[in-house]
Short mmCIF file of C-alpha atoms in Angstrom, two decimals:
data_model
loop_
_atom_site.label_atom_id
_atom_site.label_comp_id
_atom_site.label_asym_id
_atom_site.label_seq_id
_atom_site.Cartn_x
_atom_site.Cartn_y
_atom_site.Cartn_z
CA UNK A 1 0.00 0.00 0.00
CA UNK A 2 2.47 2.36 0.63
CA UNK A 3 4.44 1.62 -2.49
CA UNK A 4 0.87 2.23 -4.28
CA UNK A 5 1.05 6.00 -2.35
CA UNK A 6 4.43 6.79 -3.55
CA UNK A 7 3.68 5.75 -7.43
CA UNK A 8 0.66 7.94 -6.64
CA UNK A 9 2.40 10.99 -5.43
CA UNK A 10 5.07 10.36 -7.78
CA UNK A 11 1.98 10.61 -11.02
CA UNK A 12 0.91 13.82 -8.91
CA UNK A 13 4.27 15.35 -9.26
CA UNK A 14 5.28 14.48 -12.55
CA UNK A 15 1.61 15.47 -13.46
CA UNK A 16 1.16 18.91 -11.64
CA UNK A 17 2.77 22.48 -13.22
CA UNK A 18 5.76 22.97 -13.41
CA UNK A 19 6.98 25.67 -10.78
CA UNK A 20 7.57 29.10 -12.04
CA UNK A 21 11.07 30.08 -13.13
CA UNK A 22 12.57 33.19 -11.65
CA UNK A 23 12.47 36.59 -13.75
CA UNK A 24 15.75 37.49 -14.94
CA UNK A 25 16.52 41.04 -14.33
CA UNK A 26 18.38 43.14 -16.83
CA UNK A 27 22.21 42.62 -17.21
CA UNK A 28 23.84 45.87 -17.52
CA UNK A 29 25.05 45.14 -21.06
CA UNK A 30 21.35 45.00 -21.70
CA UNK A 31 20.61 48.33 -19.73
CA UNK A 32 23.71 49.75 -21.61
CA UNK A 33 21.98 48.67 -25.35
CA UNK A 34 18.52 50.48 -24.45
CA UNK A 35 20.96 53.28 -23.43
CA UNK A 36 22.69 53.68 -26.76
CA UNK A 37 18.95 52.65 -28.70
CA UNK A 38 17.33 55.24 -26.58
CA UNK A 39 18.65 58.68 -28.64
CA UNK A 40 18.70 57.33 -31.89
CA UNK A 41 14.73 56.02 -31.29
CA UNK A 42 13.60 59.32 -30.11
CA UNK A 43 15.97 61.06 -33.05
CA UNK A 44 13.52 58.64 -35.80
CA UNK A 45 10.52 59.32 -33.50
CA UNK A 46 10.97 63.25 -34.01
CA UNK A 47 12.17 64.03 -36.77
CA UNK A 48 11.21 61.38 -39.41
CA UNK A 49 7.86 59.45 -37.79
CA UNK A 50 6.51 62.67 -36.60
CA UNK A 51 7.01 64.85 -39.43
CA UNK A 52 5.88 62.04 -41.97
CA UNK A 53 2.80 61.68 -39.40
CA UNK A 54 2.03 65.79 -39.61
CA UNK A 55 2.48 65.97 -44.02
CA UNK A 56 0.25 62.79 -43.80
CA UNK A 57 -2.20 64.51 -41.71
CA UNK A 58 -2.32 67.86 -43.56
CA UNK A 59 -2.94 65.49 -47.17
CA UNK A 60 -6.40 64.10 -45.46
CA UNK A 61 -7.37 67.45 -43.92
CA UNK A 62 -8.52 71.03 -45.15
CA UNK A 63 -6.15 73.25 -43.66
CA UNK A 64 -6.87 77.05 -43.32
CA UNK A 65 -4.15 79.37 -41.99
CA UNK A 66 -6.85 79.66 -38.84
CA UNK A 67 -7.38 75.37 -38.45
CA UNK A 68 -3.72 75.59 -39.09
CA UNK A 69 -3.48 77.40 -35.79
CA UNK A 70 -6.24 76.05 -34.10
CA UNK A 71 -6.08 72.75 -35.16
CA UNK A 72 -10.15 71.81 -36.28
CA UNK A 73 -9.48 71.04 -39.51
CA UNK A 74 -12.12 68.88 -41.07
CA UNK A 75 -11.37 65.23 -42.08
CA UNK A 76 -11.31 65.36 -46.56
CA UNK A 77 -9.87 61.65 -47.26
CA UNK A 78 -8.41 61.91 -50.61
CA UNK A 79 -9.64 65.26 -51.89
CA UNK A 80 -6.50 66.84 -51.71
CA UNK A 81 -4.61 64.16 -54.25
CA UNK A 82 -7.55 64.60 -56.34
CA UNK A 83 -7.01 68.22 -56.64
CA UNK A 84 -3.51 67.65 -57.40
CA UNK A 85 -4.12 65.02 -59.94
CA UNK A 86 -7.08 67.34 -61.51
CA UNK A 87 -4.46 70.60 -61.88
CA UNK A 88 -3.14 71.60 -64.91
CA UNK A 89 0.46 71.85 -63.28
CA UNK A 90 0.98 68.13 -62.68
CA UNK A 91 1.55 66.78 -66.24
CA UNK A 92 4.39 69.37 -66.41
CA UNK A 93 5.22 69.25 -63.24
CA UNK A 94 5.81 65.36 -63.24
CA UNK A 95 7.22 65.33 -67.01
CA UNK A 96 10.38 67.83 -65.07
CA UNK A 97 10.34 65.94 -62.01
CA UNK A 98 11.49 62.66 -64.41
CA UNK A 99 13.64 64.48 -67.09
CA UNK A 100 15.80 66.39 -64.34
CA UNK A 101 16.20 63.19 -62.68
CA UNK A 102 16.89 61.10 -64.91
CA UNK A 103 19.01 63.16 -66.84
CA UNK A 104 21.05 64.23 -63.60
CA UNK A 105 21.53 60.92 -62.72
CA UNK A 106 22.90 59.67 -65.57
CA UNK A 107 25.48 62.88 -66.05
CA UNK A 108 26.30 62.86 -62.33
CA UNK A 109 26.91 59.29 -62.59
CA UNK A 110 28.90 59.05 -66.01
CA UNK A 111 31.33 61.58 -65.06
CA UNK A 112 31.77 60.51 -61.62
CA UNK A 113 32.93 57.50 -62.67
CA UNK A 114 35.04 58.86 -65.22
CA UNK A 115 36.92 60.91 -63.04
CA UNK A 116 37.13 58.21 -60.31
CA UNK A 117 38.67 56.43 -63.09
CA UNK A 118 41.11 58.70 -64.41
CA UNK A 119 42.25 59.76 -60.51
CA UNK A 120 42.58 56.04 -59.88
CA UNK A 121 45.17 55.76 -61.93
CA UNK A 122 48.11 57.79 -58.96
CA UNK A 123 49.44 60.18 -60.52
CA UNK A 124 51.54 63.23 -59.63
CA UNK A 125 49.01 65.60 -57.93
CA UNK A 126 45.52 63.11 -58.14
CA UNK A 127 44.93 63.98 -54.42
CA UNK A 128 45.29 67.58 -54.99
CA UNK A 129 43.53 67.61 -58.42
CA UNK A 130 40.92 65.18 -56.46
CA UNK A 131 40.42 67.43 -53.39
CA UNK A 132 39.98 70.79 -55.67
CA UNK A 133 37.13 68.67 -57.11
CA UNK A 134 35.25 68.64 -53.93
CA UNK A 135 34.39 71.77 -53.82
CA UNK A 136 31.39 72.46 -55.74
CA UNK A 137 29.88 69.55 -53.40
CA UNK A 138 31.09 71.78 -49.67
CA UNK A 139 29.82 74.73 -50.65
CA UNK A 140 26.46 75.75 -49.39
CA UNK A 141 23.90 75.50 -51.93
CA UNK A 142 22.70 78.87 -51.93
CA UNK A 143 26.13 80.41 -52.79
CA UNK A 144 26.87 77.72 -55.64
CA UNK A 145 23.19 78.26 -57.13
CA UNK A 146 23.72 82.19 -56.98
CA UNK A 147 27.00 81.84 -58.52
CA UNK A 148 25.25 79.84 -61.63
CA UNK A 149 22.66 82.91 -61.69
CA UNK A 150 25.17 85.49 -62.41
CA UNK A 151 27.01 82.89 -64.79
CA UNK A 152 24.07 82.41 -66.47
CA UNK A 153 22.72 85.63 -66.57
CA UNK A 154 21.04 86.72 -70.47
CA UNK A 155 23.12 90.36 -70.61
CA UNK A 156 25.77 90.25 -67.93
CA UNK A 157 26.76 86.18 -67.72
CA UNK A 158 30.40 84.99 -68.63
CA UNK A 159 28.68 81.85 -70.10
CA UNK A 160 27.20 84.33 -72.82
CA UNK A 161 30.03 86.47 -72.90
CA UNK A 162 32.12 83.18 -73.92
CA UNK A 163 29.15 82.19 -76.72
CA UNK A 164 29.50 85.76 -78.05
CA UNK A 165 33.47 85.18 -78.46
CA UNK A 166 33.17 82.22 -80.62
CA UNK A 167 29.66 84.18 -82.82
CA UNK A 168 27.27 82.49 -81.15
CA UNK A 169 24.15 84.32 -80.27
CA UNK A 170 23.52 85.09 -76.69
CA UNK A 171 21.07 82.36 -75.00
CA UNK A 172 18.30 83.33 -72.28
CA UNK A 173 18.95 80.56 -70.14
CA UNK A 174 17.29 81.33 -67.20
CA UNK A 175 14.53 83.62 -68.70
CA UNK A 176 12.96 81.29 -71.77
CA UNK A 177 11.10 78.29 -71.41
CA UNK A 178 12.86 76.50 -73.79
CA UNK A 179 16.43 76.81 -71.37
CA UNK A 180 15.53 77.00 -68.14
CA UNK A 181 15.45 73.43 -67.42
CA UNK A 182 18.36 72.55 -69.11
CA UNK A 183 20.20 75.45 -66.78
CA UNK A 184 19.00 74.13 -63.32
CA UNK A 185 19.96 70.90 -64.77
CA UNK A 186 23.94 71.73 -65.52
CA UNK A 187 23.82 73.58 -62.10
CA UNK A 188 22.67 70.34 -60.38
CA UNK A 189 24.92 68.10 -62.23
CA UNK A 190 27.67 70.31 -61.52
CA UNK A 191 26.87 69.49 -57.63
CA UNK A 192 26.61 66.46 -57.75
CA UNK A 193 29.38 65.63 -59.69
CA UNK A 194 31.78 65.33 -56.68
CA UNK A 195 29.58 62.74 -54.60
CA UNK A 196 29.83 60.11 -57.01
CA UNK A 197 33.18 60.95 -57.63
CA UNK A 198 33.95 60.10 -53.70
CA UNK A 199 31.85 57.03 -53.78
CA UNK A 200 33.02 55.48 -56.58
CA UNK A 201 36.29 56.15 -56.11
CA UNK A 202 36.27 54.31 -53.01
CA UNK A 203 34.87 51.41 -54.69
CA UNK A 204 37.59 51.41 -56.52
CA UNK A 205 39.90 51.39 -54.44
CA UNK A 206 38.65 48.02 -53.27
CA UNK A 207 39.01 45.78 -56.29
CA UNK A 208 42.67 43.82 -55.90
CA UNK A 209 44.77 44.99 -58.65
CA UNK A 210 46.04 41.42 -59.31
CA UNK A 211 43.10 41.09 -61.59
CA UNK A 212 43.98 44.20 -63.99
CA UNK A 213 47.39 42.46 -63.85
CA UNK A 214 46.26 38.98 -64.86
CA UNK A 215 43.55 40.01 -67.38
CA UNK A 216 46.61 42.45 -69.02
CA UNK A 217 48.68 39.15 -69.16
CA UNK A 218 46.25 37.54 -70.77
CA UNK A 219 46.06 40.57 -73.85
CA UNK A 220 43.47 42.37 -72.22
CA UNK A 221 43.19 45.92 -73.05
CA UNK A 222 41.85 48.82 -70.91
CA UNK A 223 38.85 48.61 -72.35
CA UNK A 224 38.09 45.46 -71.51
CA UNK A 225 39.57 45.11 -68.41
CA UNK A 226 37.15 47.90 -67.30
CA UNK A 227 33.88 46.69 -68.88
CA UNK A 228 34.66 43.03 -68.09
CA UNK A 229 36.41 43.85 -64.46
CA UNK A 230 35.89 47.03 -63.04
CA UNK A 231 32.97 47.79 -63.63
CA UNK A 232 30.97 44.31 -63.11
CA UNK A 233 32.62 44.43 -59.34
CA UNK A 234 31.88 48.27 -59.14
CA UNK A 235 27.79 47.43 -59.13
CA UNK A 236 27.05 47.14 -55.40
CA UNK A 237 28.77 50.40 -55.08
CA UNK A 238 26.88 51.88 -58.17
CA UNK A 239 24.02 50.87 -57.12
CA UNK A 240 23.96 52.27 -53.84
CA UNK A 241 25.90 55.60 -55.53
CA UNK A 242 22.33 55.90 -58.17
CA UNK A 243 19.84 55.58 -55.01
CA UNK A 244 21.13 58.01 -52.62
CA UNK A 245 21.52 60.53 -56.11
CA UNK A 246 18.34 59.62 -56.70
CA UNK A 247 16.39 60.20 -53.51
CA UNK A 248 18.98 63.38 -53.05
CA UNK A 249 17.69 64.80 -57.17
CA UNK A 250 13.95 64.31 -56.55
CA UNK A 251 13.79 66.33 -53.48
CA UNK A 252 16.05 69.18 -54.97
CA UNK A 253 14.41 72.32 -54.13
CA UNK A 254 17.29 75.35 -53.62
CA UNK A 255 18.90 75.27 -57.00
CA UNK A 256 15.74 75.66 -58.70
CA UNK A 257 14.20 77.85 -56.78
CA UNK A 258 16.90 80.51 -56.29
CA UNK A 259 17.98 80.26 -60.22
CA UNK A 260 14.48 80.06 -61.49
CA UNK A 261 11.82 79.74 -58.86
CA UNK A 262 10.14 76.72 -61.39
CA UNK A 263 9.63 79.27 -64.10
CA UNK A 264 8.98 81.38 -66.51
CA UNK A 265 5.59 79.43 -67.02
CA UNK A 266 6.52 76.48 -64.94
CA UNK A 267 8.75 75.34 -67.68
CA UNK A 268 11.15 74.37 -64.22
CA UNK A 269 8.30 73.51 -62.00
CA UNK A 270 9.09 69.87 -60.55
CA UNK A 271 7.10 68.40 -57.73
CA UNK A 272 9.86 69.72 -54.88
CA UNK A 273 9.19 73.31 -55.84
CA UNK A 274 5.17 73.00 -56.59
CA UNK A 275 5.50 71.56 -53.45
CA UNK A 276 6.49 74.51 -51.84
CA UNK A 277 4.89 77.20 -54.18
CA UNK A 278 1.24 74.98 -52.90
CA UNK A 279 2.10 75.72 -49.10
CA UNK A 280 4.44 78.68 -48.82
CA UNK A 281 4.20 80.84 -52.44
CA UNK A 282 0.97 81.97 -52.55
CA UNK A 283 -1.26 84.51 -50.19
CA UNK A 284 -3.19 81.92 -49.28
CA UNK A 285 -1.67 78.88 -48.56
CA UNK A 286 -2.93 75.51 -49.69
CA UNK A 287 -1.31 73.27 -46.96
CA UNK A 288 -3.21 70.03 -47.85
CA UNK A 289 -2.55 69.82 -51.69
CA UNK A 290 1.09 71.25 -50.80
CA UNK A 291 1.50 68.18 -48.61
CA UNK A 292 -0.37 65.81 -51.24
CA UNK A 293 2.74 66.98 -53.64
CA UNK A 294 5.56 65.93 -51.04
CA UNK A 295 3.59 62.56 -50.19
CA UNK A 296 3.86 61.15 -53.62
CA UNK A 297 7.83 62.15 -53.39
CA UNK A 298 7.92 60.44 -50.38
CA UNK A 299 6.46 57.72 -52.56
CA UNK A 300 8.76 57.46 -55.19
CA UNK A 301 11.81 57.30 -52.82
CA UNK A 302 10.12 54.62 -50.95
CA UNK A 303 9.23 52.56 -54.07
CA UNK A 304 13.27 52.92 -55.41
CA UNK A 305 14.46 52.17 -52.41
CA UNK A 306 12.45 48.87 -52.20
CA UNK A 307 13.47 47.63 -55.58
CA UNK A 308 16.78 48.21 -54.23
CA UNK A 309 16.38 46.43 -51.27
CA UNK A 310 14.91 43.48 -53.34
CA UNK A 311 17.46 43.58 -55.68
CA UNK A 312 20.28 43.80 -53.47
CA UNK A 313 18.17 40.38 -52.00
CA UNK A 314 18.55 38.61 -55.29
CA UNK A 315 21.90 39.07 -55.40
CA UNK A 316 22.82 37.93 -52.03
CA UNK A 317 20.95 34.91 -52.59
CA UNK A 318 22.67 33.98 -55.70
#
């Protein structure tokens, strides 16, 4: 019988719940990780979460410079991305928006890489040559966009003063519809010239030069030891060099603005300045299709920056 009671009490205790392990308190390495996670979270929380949180706000609501203040603006859904869609400034406004992207991408990029090319190759004063070269990209913007205002200027610019040397007629470039695109667009280009220049130089730097050696062993010339060598292995870096341009071009808003404020008749409008011209540039202020305008930029930088993500995936994985 009392064998039968321990095999019974045994059953009870294998059978009854388990006891309760003891919390764990925080190690201090852990304390010391929320420490170093704690000002970067509230640097995202205030100024990229909030802000994005506000423009998304003002896009669904009819703001007023008084329910601006006040803060009753009424609840619209989508009618401010249908006014936007419905004005006569978007075609254009998108058609610039792609062309000066696009076309300073591929500019930026091209001669980037051609000078991170040629300065690759160590010659007698590449770092000096390459540091005078960064200067267009540390100056502030306002100074190098003024400077291409007075270069560019119809009666008093040296860029027409140089046209007139060789007979060519004097070009409006920042006054005629037909130019002022194409002038915010060399201003930009000239920018950004010196960021890919940095970038891709580095990458550079980081392919062995043992393969240049064998592939000119094997009767390789410099042409095809760059398209066949350098340039395959430069991708991850060129890749990552055409996003940040890309997100950095669409959201350009001093050059254009203090060369051409988007005009003469909007022929320079893209979405950054209509943007602005929607919530700042007029005497009364449409704050809900102005923030409509930077949402869909928002948009596009989001959408690139997935593909790249995915992309970057694909090649990880194979």
């Amino acid at each position: 019988m009392s064998a039968t009671l321990q095999k019974s009490g045994h059953r009870a205790t294998l059978g009854g719940p388990a006891p309760a392990a003891p919390r764990r308190r925080p190690t201090s390495q852990q304390w010391a990780a929320w420490a170093f996670l704690t000002p970067v979270t509230l640097y995202l929380v205030l100024f990229y979460a909030y802000p994005l949180y506000r423009n998304l706000d003002l896009s669904l609501r009819h703001y007023t410079v008084r329910s601006f203040v006040q803060g009753d603006a009424p609840f619209t859904g989508l009618a401010n991305y249908r006014t936007v869609l419905d004005d006569p400034t978007f075609a254009p406004a998108l058609l610039h928006t792609v062309v000066f992207t696009a076309v300073c991408l591929v500019f930026q990029y091209a001669l980037g890489l051609a000078l991170a090319v040629f300065f690759n190759q160590h010659f007698r004063l590449s770092a000096t040559l390459r540091a005078l070269f960064l200067v267009p990209w540390l100056l502030p913007l306002i100074v190098s966009a003024s400077t291409w205002s007075w270069m560019l200027n119809s009666e008093s610019g040296v860029v027409n003063a140089l046209l007139s040397a060789v007979g060519i007629d004097p070009v409006n470039w920042l006054t005629s519809p037909d130019w002022s695109l194409a002038s915010v667009i060399i201003a930009n280009v000239w920018i950004g010239v010196p960021f890919n220049l940095v970038v891709l130089y580095s990458g550079l730097q980081s392919i062995p030069t043992s393969l240049h050696e064998a592939a000119a062993i094997d009767g390789a010339n410099a042409w095809q030891r760059f398209w066949r060598i350098t340039f395959p292995l430069l991708r991850p870096v060129s890749a990552i060099t055409l996003l940040l341009g890309l997100v950095y071009t669409l959201k350009v808003f001093d050059i254009i603005w203090i060369m051409t404020k988007g005009g003469p008749a909007d022929s320079s409008t893209t979405f950054a300045t209509w943007s602005y011209q929607l919530g700042f540039g007029n005497l009364v202020p449409a704050f809900g299709p102005g923030a409509a305008v930077g949402n869909l930029l928002v948009v596009a930088a989001l959408v690139f920056g997935l593909i790249y993500v995915r992309v970057q995936r694909k090649q990880a994985l194979s």
